[in-house]
Short mmCIF file of C-alpha atoms in Angstrom, two decimals:
data_model
loop_
_atom_site.label_atom_id
_atom_site.label_comp_id
_atom_site.label_asym_id
_atom_site.label_seq_id
_atom_site.Cartn_x
_atom_site.Cartn_y
_atom_site.Cartn_z
CA MET A 1 -25.84 -11.12 41.39
CA THR A 2 -25.63 -11.79 37.66
CA THR A 3 -22.40 -11.32 35.78
CA VAL A 4 -22.61 -9.29 32.57
CA GLY A 5 -19.87 -10.08 30.09
CA HIS A 6 -20.23 -7.18 27.68
CA ASP A 7 -21.76 -3.74 27.32
CA ASP A 8 -25.04 -3.29 25.49
CA ASP A 9 -23.62 -0.24 23.66
CA THR A 10 -21.47 -1.87 20.98
CA GLY A 11 -21.08 1.15 18.71
CA LEU A 12 -23.51 0.18 15.97
CA LEU A 13 -24.02 3.87 15.20
CA GLY A 14 -20.49 4.88 16.20
CA PRO A 15 -18.10 3.31 13.66
CA GLY A 16 -15.59 6.03 14.49
CA TRP A 17 -15.02 4.58 17.96
CA SER A 18 -16.45 1.09 17.66
CA ALA A 19 -13.95 -1.71 18.41
CA SER A 20 -11.35 0.85 19.51
CA ALA A 21 -9.35 0.65 22.70
CA ALA A 22 -11.11 3.85 23.75
CA ALA A 23 -14.45 2.10 23.45
CA SER A 24 -13.33 -0.55 25.91
CA ALA A 25 -11.83 2.08 28.22
CA THR A 26 -15.09 4.06 28.39
CA GLY A 27 -17.76 1.36 28.36
CA ASP A 28 -20.11 0.61 31.22
CA GLY A 29 -17.80 -2.18 32.31
CA ALA A 30 -14.86 0.23 32.42
CA TYR A 31 -16.88 2.70 34.49
CA LEU A 32 -17.91 -0.06 36.87
CA ARG A 33 -14.27 -1.02 37.28
CA ALA A 34 -13.31 2.62 37.96
CA LEU A 35 -16.08 3.05 40.54
CA LEU A 36 -14.95 -0.09 42.34
CA ASP A 37 -11.31 0.99 42.12
CA ALA A 38 -12.25 4.27 43.79
CA GLU A 39 -14.19 2.57 46.57
CA ALA A 40 -11.39 0.11 47.28
CA ALA A 41 -8.76 2.87 47.21
CA LEU A 42 -10.75 4.92 49.71
CA THR A 43 -10.73 2.08 52.24
CA ARG A 44 -7.03 1.40 51.63
CA ALA A 45 -6.23 5.08 52.13
CA GLN A 46 -8.09 5.10 55.44
CA ALA A 47 -6.25 1.95 56.52
CA ALA A 48 -2.90 3.51 55.55
CA LEU A 49 -3.63 6.38 57.95
CA GLY A 50 -4.82 4.14 60.74
CA LEU A 51 -8.44 5.17 60.22
CA ALA A 52 -9.61 1.67 59.28
CA PRO A 53 -8.31 -1.87 59.90
CA ALA A 54 -5.93 -3.29 57.31
CA GLU A 55 -8.24 -6.29 57.12
CA ALA A 56 -11.07 -4.02 56.00
CA ALA A 57 -8.95 -2.65 53.17
CA ALA A 58 -8.09 -6.18 52.04
CA ALA A 59 -11.71 -7.29 52.23
CA VAL A 60 -13.05 -4.34 50.24
CA THR A 61 -10.31 -4.65 47.61
CA GLU A 62 -11.02 -8.34 47.17
CA ALA A 63 -14.77 -7.80 46.90
CA ALA A 64 -14.37 -4.95 44.37
CA ASP A 65 -14.23 -7.34 41.42
CA PRO A 66 -16.33 -6.07 38.47
CA ALA A 67 -17.23 -9.64 37.51
CA ARG A 68 -19.29 -9.94 40.71
CA PHE A 69 -21.64 -7.08 39.84
CA ASP A 70 -24.61 -6.71 37.49
CA VAL A 71 -23.94 -3.53 35.56
CA THR A 72 -27.35 -3.57 33.88
CA GLY A 73 -29.08 -3.95 37.23
CA LEU A 74 -27.04 -1.08 38.64
CA ALA A 75 -28.08 1.12 35.72
CA VAL A 76 -31.75 0.42 36.33
CA ARG A 77 -31.47 0.96 40.08
CA ALA A 78 -29.51 4.19 39.57
CA ARG A 79 -32.77 5.92 38.62
CA ALA A 80 -33.93 5.86 42.21
CA GLY A 81 -31.09 8.03 43.53
CA GLY A 82 -29.94 9.68 40.31
CA ASN A 83 -26.53 8.03 40.13
CA PRO A 84 -25.04 4.51 40.04
CA VAL A 85 -22.91 4.87 43.16
CA ILE A 86 -25.82 4.44 45.57
CA PRO A 87 -26.83 0.92 44.42
CA LEU A 88 -23.19 -0.03 43.91
CA VAL A 89 -22.32 0.82 47.51
CA ALA A 90 -25.21 -1.33 48.69
CA ASP A 91 -24.03 -4.29 46.60
CA LEU A 92 -20.37 -3.83 47.53
CA THR A 93 -21.22 -3.62 51.23
CA GLU A 94 -23.16 -6.87 50.95
CA ALA A 95 -20.27 -8.51 49.08
CA VAL A 96 -17.73 -7.45 51.75
CA GLY A 97 -19.78 -8.94 54.54
CA THR A 98 -20.99 -7.96 57.97
CA GLU A 99 -17.63 -7.48 59.70
CA TYR A 100 -16.01 -5.05 57.27
CA GLY A 101 -19.02 -3.86 55.30
CA PRO A 102 -19.30 -0.68 57.41
CA TYR A 103 -15.92 0.48 56.02
CA VAL A 104 -17.25 0.61 52.45
CA HIS A 105 -17.70 4.21 51.26
CA ARG A 106 -17.18 5.48 54.82
CA GLY A 107 -17.33 9.28 54.97
CA ALA A 108 -17.63 9.74 51.21
CA THR A 109 -20.46 11.07 49.11
CA SER A 110 -21.61 9.67 45.77
CA GLN A 111 -20.00 12.51 43.87
CA ASP A 112 -16.62 11.75 45.43
CA ILE A 113 -16.69 8.28 43.92
CA MET A 114 -18.32 9.22 40.62
CA ASP A 115 -15.94 12.12 39.96
CA THR A 116 -12.91 10.04 40.91
CA ALA A 117 -14.06 7.19 38.67
CA THR A 118 -14.55 9.64 35.82
CA MET A 119 -11.00 10.88 36.25
CA LEU A 120 -9.75 7.28 36.20
CA VAL A 121 -11.67 6.56 33.00
CA ALA A 122 -10.33 9.77 31.47
CA ALA A 123 -6.75 8.95 32.50
CA ARG A 124 -6.92 5.47 31.02
CA THR A 125 -8.44 6.78 27.79
CA LEU A 126 -5.99 9.68 27.45
CA ASP A 127 -3.10 7.22 27.75
CA LEU A 128 -4.49 5.45 24.68
CA VAL A 129 -4.98 8.74 22.84
CA LEU A 130 -1.39 9.77 23.57
CA SER A 131 -0.11 6.49 22.18
CA ASP A 132 -2.03 6.98 18.93
CA LEU A 133 -0.96 10.63 18.66
CA GLY A 134 2.62 9.37 18.89
CA ARG A 135 2.01 6.95 16.00
CA THR A 136 0.51 9.75 13.93
CA GLU A 137 3.35 12.15 14.68
CA ARG A 138 5.98 9.63 13.64
CA ALA A 139 4.22 8.75 10.39
CA LEU A 140 3.76 12.41 9.47
CA ALA A 141 7.40 13.16 10.27
CA ARG A 142 8.42 10.45 7.79
CA SER A 143 6.11 11.85 5.12
CA ALA A 144 7.35 15.40 5.67
CA ALA A 145 10.99 14.36 5.39
CA GLU A 146 10.39 12.18 2.33
CA HIS A 147 8.42 14.88 0.52
CA ARG A 148 10.35 17.90 1.74
CA ASP A 149 10.76 19.16 -1.82
CA THR A 150 7.75 17.57 -3.55
CA PRO A 151 5.95 20.54 -5.17
CA MET A 152 2.18 20.82 -5.13
CA PRO A 153 -0.36 23.61 -5.55
CA GLY A 154 -1.00 25.73 -2.51
CA ARG A 155 -4.69 26.56 -2.28
CA THR A 156 -6.42 29.55 -0.69
CA LEU A 157 -10.20 30.06 -0.66
CA THR A 158 -10.44 26.79 -2.66
CA GLN A 159 -8.34 28.14 -5.57
CA HIS A 160 -4.72 27.65 -6.64
CA ALA A 161 -2.55 30.27 -4.97
CA VAL A 162 1.21 29.66 -5.19
CA PRO A 163 3.29 26.46 -5.19
CA THR A 164 4.11 24.80 -1.88
CA THR A 165 5.41 21.35 -0.97
CA PHE A 166 3.71 18.32 0.46
CA GLY A 167 6.52 18.14 3.00
CA LEU A 168 5.47 21.49 4.44
CA LYS A 169 1.82 20.44 4.53
CA ALA A 170 2.67 17.21 6.37
CA ALA A 171 4.94 19.12 8.75
CA GLY A 172 2.03 21.46 9.51
CA TRP A 173 -0.24 18.52 10.26
CA ARG A 174 2.43 17.10 12.56
CA SER A 175 2.75 20.41 14.37
CA LEU A 176 -0.98 20.36 15.16
CA VAL A 177 -0.73 16.77 16.39
CA LEU A 178 2.14 17.76 18.67
CA ASP A 179 0.10 20.71 19.96
CA ALA A 180 -2.67 18.24 20.79
CA ARG A 181 -0.18 15.90 22.45
CA ASP A 182 1.12 18.69 24.66
CA ARG A 183 -2.37 19.70 25.75
CA VAL A 184 -3.48 16.14 26.43
CA SER A 185 -0.27 15.43 28.36
CA ARG A 186 -0.77 18.46 30.59
CA VAL A 187 -4.35 17.55 31.36
CA ARG A 188 -3.51 13.87 31.84
CA SER A 189 -0.85 14.69 34.42
CA SER A 190 -3.21 16.94 36.40
CA LEU A 191 -6.36 14.79 36.64
CA PRO A 192 -7.39 14.90 40.32
CA ALA A 193 -9.13 12.55 42.67
CA GLN A 194 -12.22 13.88 44.42
CA LEU A 195 -12.83 13.62 48.14
CA GLY A 196 -14.81 16.13 50.16
CA GLY A 197 -17.71 14.39 51.81
CA ALA A 198 -21.28 15.65 51.75
CA ALA A 199 -20.54 19.37 51.29
CA GLY A 200 -16.83 19.46 50.59
CA THR A 201 -15.70 20.00 54.19
CA LEU A 202 -14.31 16.52 54.97
CA ALA A 203 -16.36 16.73 58.17
CA ALA A 204 -17.39 13.08 58.13
CA PHE A 205 -13.76 11.96 58.42
CA ASP A 206 -13.00 14.01 61.54
CA GLY A 207 -14.52 11.46 63.85
CA TYR A 208 -12.22 8.66 62.71
CA GLY A 209 -9.09 8.04 64.75
CA ALA A 210 -7.97 9.32 68.12
CA ASP A 211 -6.25 12.50 66.93
CA GLY A 212 -9.32 14.63 66.39
CA GLY A 213 -9.18 14.26 62.64
CA GLU A 214 -5.63 15.48 62.06
CA ARG A 215 -4.73 12.34 60.15
CA ALA A 216 -8.03 12.52 58.27
CA ALA A 217 -6.81 15.80 56.74
CA GLU A 218 -4.20 13.76 54.89
CA LEU A 219 -6.80 11.44 53.43
CA PRO A 220 -7.41 13.19 50.06
CA ALA A 221 -3.71 13.05 49.20
CA VAL A 222 -3.34 9.41 50.23
CA PHE A 223 -6.53 8.53 48.34
CA ALA A 224 -5.20 10.22 45.21
CA ARG A 225 -1.87 8.44 45.55
CA GLU A 226 -3.62 5.06 45.75
CA LEU A 227 -5.15 5.78 42.33
CA ALA A 228 -2.14 7.51 40.72
CA LEU A 229 -4.19 10.70 40.39
CA THR A 230 -3.34 14.23 41.52
CA ALA A 231 -4.33 15.44 44.97
CA PRO A 232 -6.56 18.53 44.57
CA LEU A 233 -6.05 21.66 46.61
CA LEU A 234 -9.78 21.70 47.43
CA PRO A 235 -12.72 19.43 46.82
CA TRP A 236 -14.07 20.40 43.40
CA HIS A 237 -17.70 19.31 43.57
CA THR A 238 -18.79 22.64 42.06
CA LEU A 239 -15.36 23.87 40.96
CA ARG A 240 -15.32 22.04 37.64
CA THR A 241 -11.95 23.09 36.28
CA PRO A 242 -10.80 19.47 35.74
CA VAL A 243 -13.80 18.70 33.54
CA ALA A 244 -13.49 21.97 31.63
CA ASP A 245 -9.79 21.29 31.01
CA LEU A 246 -10.68 17.83 29.73
CA ALA A 247 -13.29 19.34 27.43
CA GLY A 248 -10.80 21.83 26.04
CA CYS A 249 -7.97 19.43 25.32
CA LEU A 250 -10.31 16.85 23.79
CA ALA A 251 -12.07 19.37 21.57
CA PHE A 252 -8.72 20.77 20.41
CA THR A 253 -7.42 17.28 19.67
CA ALA A 254 -10.51 16.44 17.64
CA GLY A 255 -10.06 19.64 15.64
CA ALA A 256 -6.34 19.05 15.08
CA LEU A 257 -6.99 15.54 13.77
CA GLY A 258 -9.93 16.84 11.78
CA LYS A 259 -7.64 19.27 9.95
CA VAL A 260 -5.49 16.38 8.76
CA ALA A 261 -8.53 14.40 7.70
CA VAL A 262 -10.32 17.22 5.89
CA ASP A 263 -7.20 17.97 3.84
CA VAL A 264 -6.95 14.30 2.88
CA LEU A 265 -10.62 14.33 1.89
CA THR A 266 -10.06 17.33 -0.36
CA LEU A 267 -6.83 16.12 -1.92
CA SER A 268 -8.16 12.62 -2.54
CA ARG A 269 -11.08 13.84 -4.66
CA THR A 270 -11.19 12.09 -8.02
CA GLU A 271 -10.47 15.36 -9.87
CA ILE A 272 -7.45 16.14 -7.67
CA GLY A 273 -5.99 12.74 -6.81
CA GLU A 274 -2.92 14.00 -4.97
CA LEU A 275 -3.46 11.71 -1.97
CA SER A 276 -5.30 8.49 -1.23
CA GLU A 277 -5.92 6.39 1.83
CA GLY A 278 -4.10 3.10 2.11
CA GLY A 279 -7.23 1.00 2.55
CA ARG A 280 -10.32 0.68 0.44
CA GLY A 281 -13.69 2.03 1.54
CA GLY A 282 -16.41 0.29 -0.40
CA SER A 283 -19.86 1.39 -1.46
CA SER A 284 -23.12 -0.56 -1.20
CA ALA A 285 -24.08 0.49 -4.73
CA MET A 286 -20.93 1.46 -6.69
CA PRO A 287 -18.27 -1.26 -7.06
CA HIS A 288 -15.65 1.18 -8.30
CA LYS A 289 -15.63 3.35 -5.16
CA ALA A 290 -12.62 3.57 -2.86
CA ASN A 291 -13.94 6.00 -0.27
CA PRO A 292 -11.61 7.76 2.22
CA VAL A 293 -13.44 6.20 5.16
CA ARG A 294 -10.91 6.87 7.90
CA SER A 295 -10.78 10.56 7.04
CA THR A 296 -14.57 10.68 6.93
CA LEU A 297 -14.89 9.23 10.43
CA VAL A 298 -12.25 11.58 11.84
CA VAL A 299 -14.02 14.61 10.37
CA ALA A 300 -17.31 13.37 11.82
CA ALA A 301 -15.72 13.24 15.28
CA ALA A 302 -14.23 16.71 14.84
CA ARG A 303 -17.63 18.14 13.93
CA ARG A 304 -19.28 16.63 17.02
CA ALA A 305 -16.60 17.53 19.54
CA PRO A 306 -17.25 21.29 19.97
CA GLN A 307 -20.91 20.71 20.87
CA LEU A 308 -20.03 18.00 23.37
CA ALA A 309 -17.41 20.27 24.92
CA ALA A 310 -19.96 23.09 25.12
CA VAL A 311 -22.13 21.02 27.46
CA LEU A 312 -19.15 20.44 29.74
CA TYR A 313 -18.26 24.12 29.76
CA GLY A 314 -21.89 24.89 30.58
CA SER A 315 -21.61 22.70 33.67
CA LEU A 316 -19.13 25.15 35.17
CA VAL A 317 -22.24 27.02 36.29
CA ALA A 318 -22.85 24.68 39.23
CA GLU A 319 -24.78 26.03 42.18
CA ASP A 320 -24.09 25.66 45.91
CA GLU A 321 -21.67 23.02 47.28
CA ARG A 322 -23.18 20.17 45.28
CA PRO A 323 -25.19 20.83 42.10
CA ALA A 324 -28.45 19.40 40.84
CA GLY A 325 -28.29 18.69 37.12
CA ALA A 326 -25.03 20.42 36.17
CA TRP A 327 -22.95 17.50 37.45
CA HIS A 328 -25.32 14.89 36.02
CA ALA A 329 -25.25 16.59 32.62
CA GLU A 330 -21.51 15.96 32.30
CA TRP A 331 -21.46 12.19 32.31
CA GLU A 332 -22.73 11.26 28.86
CA PRO A 333 -21.13 14.06 26.79
CA LEU A 334 -17.78 13.51 28.51
CA ARG A 335 -17.87 9.82 27.69
CA ASP A 336 -18.99 10.58 24.13
CA LEU A 337 -16.12 13.05 23.78
CA LEU A 338 -13.56 10.58 25.11
CA ARG A 339 -14.85 7.95 22.73
CA ALA A 340 -14.96 10.27 19.74
CA VAL A 341 -11.41 11.50 20.28
CA GLY A 342 -10.12 8.03 21.11
CA GLY A 343 -11.57 6.66 17.89
CA ALA A 344 -10.35 9.62 15.86
CA ALA A 345 -6.83 9.22 17.24
CA ARG A 346 -6.84 5.55 16.24
CA ASP A 347 -8.18 6.30 12.76
CA THR A 348 -5.75 9.18 12.17
CA ALA A 349 -2.81 6.98 13.14
CA GLU A 350 -3.92 4.35 10.63
CA LEU A 351 -4.55 7.07 8.05
CA ALA A 352 -1.11 8.63 8.47
CA GLU A 353 0.69 5.29 8.43
CA GLY A 354 -1.04 4.16 5.23
CA LEU A 355 -1.30 7.48 3.39
CA ARG A 356 -0.36 7.34 -0.29
CA VAL A 357 1.18 10.42 -1.88
CA HIS A 358 0.97 10.94 -5.64
CA PRO A 359 3.65 13.45 -6.76
CA GLU A 360 2.75 13.00 -10.42
CA ALA A 361 -0.78 14.24 -9.75
CA MET A 362 0.60 17.17 -7.78
CA ARG A 363 2.79 18.11 -10.73
CA ARG A 364 -0.10 17.71 -13.16
CA ASN A 365 -2.27 19.99 -11.06
CA LEU A 366 0.47 22.59 -10.82
CA ASP A 367 0.19 22.95 -14.59
CA LEU A 368 -3.60 23.32 -14.67
CA THR A 369 -3.44 27.12 -14.74
CA ARG A 370 -0.83 27.11 -17.53
CA GLY A 371 1.67 28.98 -15.42
CA LEU A 372 -0.65 31.44 -13.69
CA ILE A 373 0.18 29.90 -10.33
CA LEU A 374 3.62 31.52 -10.77
CA SER A 375 2.33 35.09 -11.17
CA GLU A 376 3.47 36.18 -7.69
CA ARG A 377 6.97 34.81 -8.28
CA LEU A 378 7.14 36.47 -11.72
CA SER A 379 6.01 39.79 -10.26
CA ALA A 380 8.94 39.66 -7.85
CA GLU A 381 11.35 38.76 -10.67
CA LEU A 382 10.17 41.45 -13.08
CA ALA A 383 9.61 44.36 -10.70
CA PRO A 384 13.35 45.26 -10.43
CA VAL A 385 13.62 45.26 -14.24
CA LEU A 386 10.35 46.84 -15.37
CA GLY A 387 9.26 48.63 -12.23
CA ARG A 388 6.53 47.39 -9.95
CA ALA A 389 3.62 49.10 -11.74
CA ARG A 390 4.67 47.98 -15.22
CA ALA A 391 5.35 44.40 -14.05
CA LYS A 392 1.87 44.19 -12.57
CA GLU A 393 0.28 45.70 -15.65
CA LEU A 394 2.12 43.30 -17.98
CA LEU A 395 1.34 40.18 -15.97
CA THR A 396 -2.32 41.15 -15.56
CA GLY A 397 -2.65 41.44 -19.31
CA LEU A 398 -0.80 38.21 -20.01
CA ALA A 399 -2.94 36.40 -17.43
CA ARG A 400 -6.04 37.57 -19.27
CA ARG A 401 -4.61 36.33 -22.56
CA THR A 402 -3.61 33.00 -21.00
CA ARG A 403 -7.24 32.32 -20.11
CA ALA A 404 -8.75 33.74 -23.30
CA GLU A 405 -6.33 32.13 -25.77
CA ASN A 406 -5.81 28.89 -23.86
CA ARG A 407 -2.04 29.36 -24.02
CA ALA A 408 0.67 28.96 -21.41
CA LEU A 409 1.94 32.02 -19.55
CA PRO A 410 5.64 31.15 -20.13
CA GLU A 411 4.97 31.00 -23.87
CA LEU A 412 3.44 34.48 -23.86
CA LEU A 413 6.24 35.82 -21.70
CA ALA A 414 8.80 34.58 -24.22
CA GLN A 415 7.14 36.69 -26.93
CA GLU A 416 7.29 39.96 -25.01
CA PRO A 417 9.92 42.33 -26.45
CA GLU A 418 10.53 43.89 -23.04
CA LEU A 419 11.64 40.51 -21.71
CA LYS A 420 13.82 39.25 -24.57
CA ASP A 421 17.03 39.68 -22.57
CA ILE A 422 15.69 38.23 -19.30
CA ASP A 423 16.21 34.57 -18.40
CA LEU A 424 12.92 33.45 -16.89
CA GLU A 425 13.44 29.72 -17.15
CA GLY A 426 13.79 29.19 -13.40
CA ALA A 427 10.97 31.56 -12.57
CA THR A 428 8.53 29.59 -14.73
CA ASP A 429 9.19 26.23 -13.07
CA PRO A 430 6.78 25.57 -10.14
CA ALA A 431 9.36 23.34 -8.48
CA HIS A 432 11.62 26.40 -8.13
CA ALA A 433 8.88 28.61 -6.71
CA THR A 434 8.18 27.03 -3.34
CA GLY A 435 9.91 29.74 -1.37
CA ARG A 436 11.29 28.65 2.00
CA ALA A 437 9.06 25.58 2.20
CA GLY A 438 12.00 23.20 2.57
CA ALA A 439 13.64 25.21 5.34
CA LEU A 440 10.32 25.63 7.14
CA THR A 441 9.80 21.87 6.97
CA ASP A 442 13.24 21.27 8.43
CA ARG A 443 12.57 23.68 11.25
CA ALA A 444 9.22 22.08 12.04
CA LEU A 445 10.79 18.62 12.16
CA GLU A 446 13.26 19.76 14.80
CA ARG A 447 10.40 19.83 17.30
CA ARG A 448 10.25 16.66 19.39
#
């Protein structure tokens, strides 16, 4: 057998996940390792229950070395049976040898090994995602605390609304990241092994041992323990809750990170300039460009994730005790989703850690509407003095004049006879009109 040192899929068209830890954790080599880990664990679990010799467990574990197997050859041969487990079992049995070869894959079906390997790949990838989500959360917490009171325009439906603070925006991003962390953590802790035999009845294991199969009933739990996965209540060959839960938490995580990235894209526009990425993203044609590349790649992942998750949700409709097509349809989109989210988590962590905040641009943009961004605050200040209807009428007229005469709203307010005895200095400063943004930021940062 020929050793293959790397995967053919290097990520040429996937810069969002290329060269990431998630790429390594989900490559063909990683899947081969997980398949072999599952096969070896199955024999060890049987040996632990007295259903196979200890020597068989040692022999299978020793032979289950990914370097001994030709992953490309396995892929080609998988076409004959529709999955890679069938040729792998043949090669592993040969590698173990005549004496203990019969204990390879004993009692299992291909889906037992493939599903278990998929859960192992998912677990290993989610551990990486959680680490990067932690980096992102910590960086955003620092930004939120540092800019707790840094005023900036709040925007609704693409237009200036009322002043807010960058601290509150960063705290909101962090809250989404923590929501993603919680969902990923829950799913990670519940990923199950799969062991049911041909039709999910464990019938093939009943003939092993002298106790009529009583010890074989313990096999799924021991198998799961060997792999540090959860023992399922039932075989889940066509009960695809684990895959649907994975789809949901990954799609949510992609969207949560995409929210951070799309805000950075908007606020780093040349005309806005309130944020910029720490690194430089070059252009093949324009030497002056410093493109927000990390944000771009994260948004690309977020836009792909819902469609990938939709395929996995569609596979819940799996017929009989083992499905034809529904199960097979999961493999590629699930790997793509793990890769996309793994790469996005890496890129968002780097983005958050290197993000540059430009308070001077935020202040400049607050003044673009010549004070109109303060109209809500002024309405609240003037209503007790003039009455609600008159305050609205006055401010509506002055807003019209502000635009038509290209003058500042505070200047026009100062000329109004009705307001000559009212001190509006504080009400016309955007930095004093951010409401409870500081307190909301503090409250958000209390979450751990």
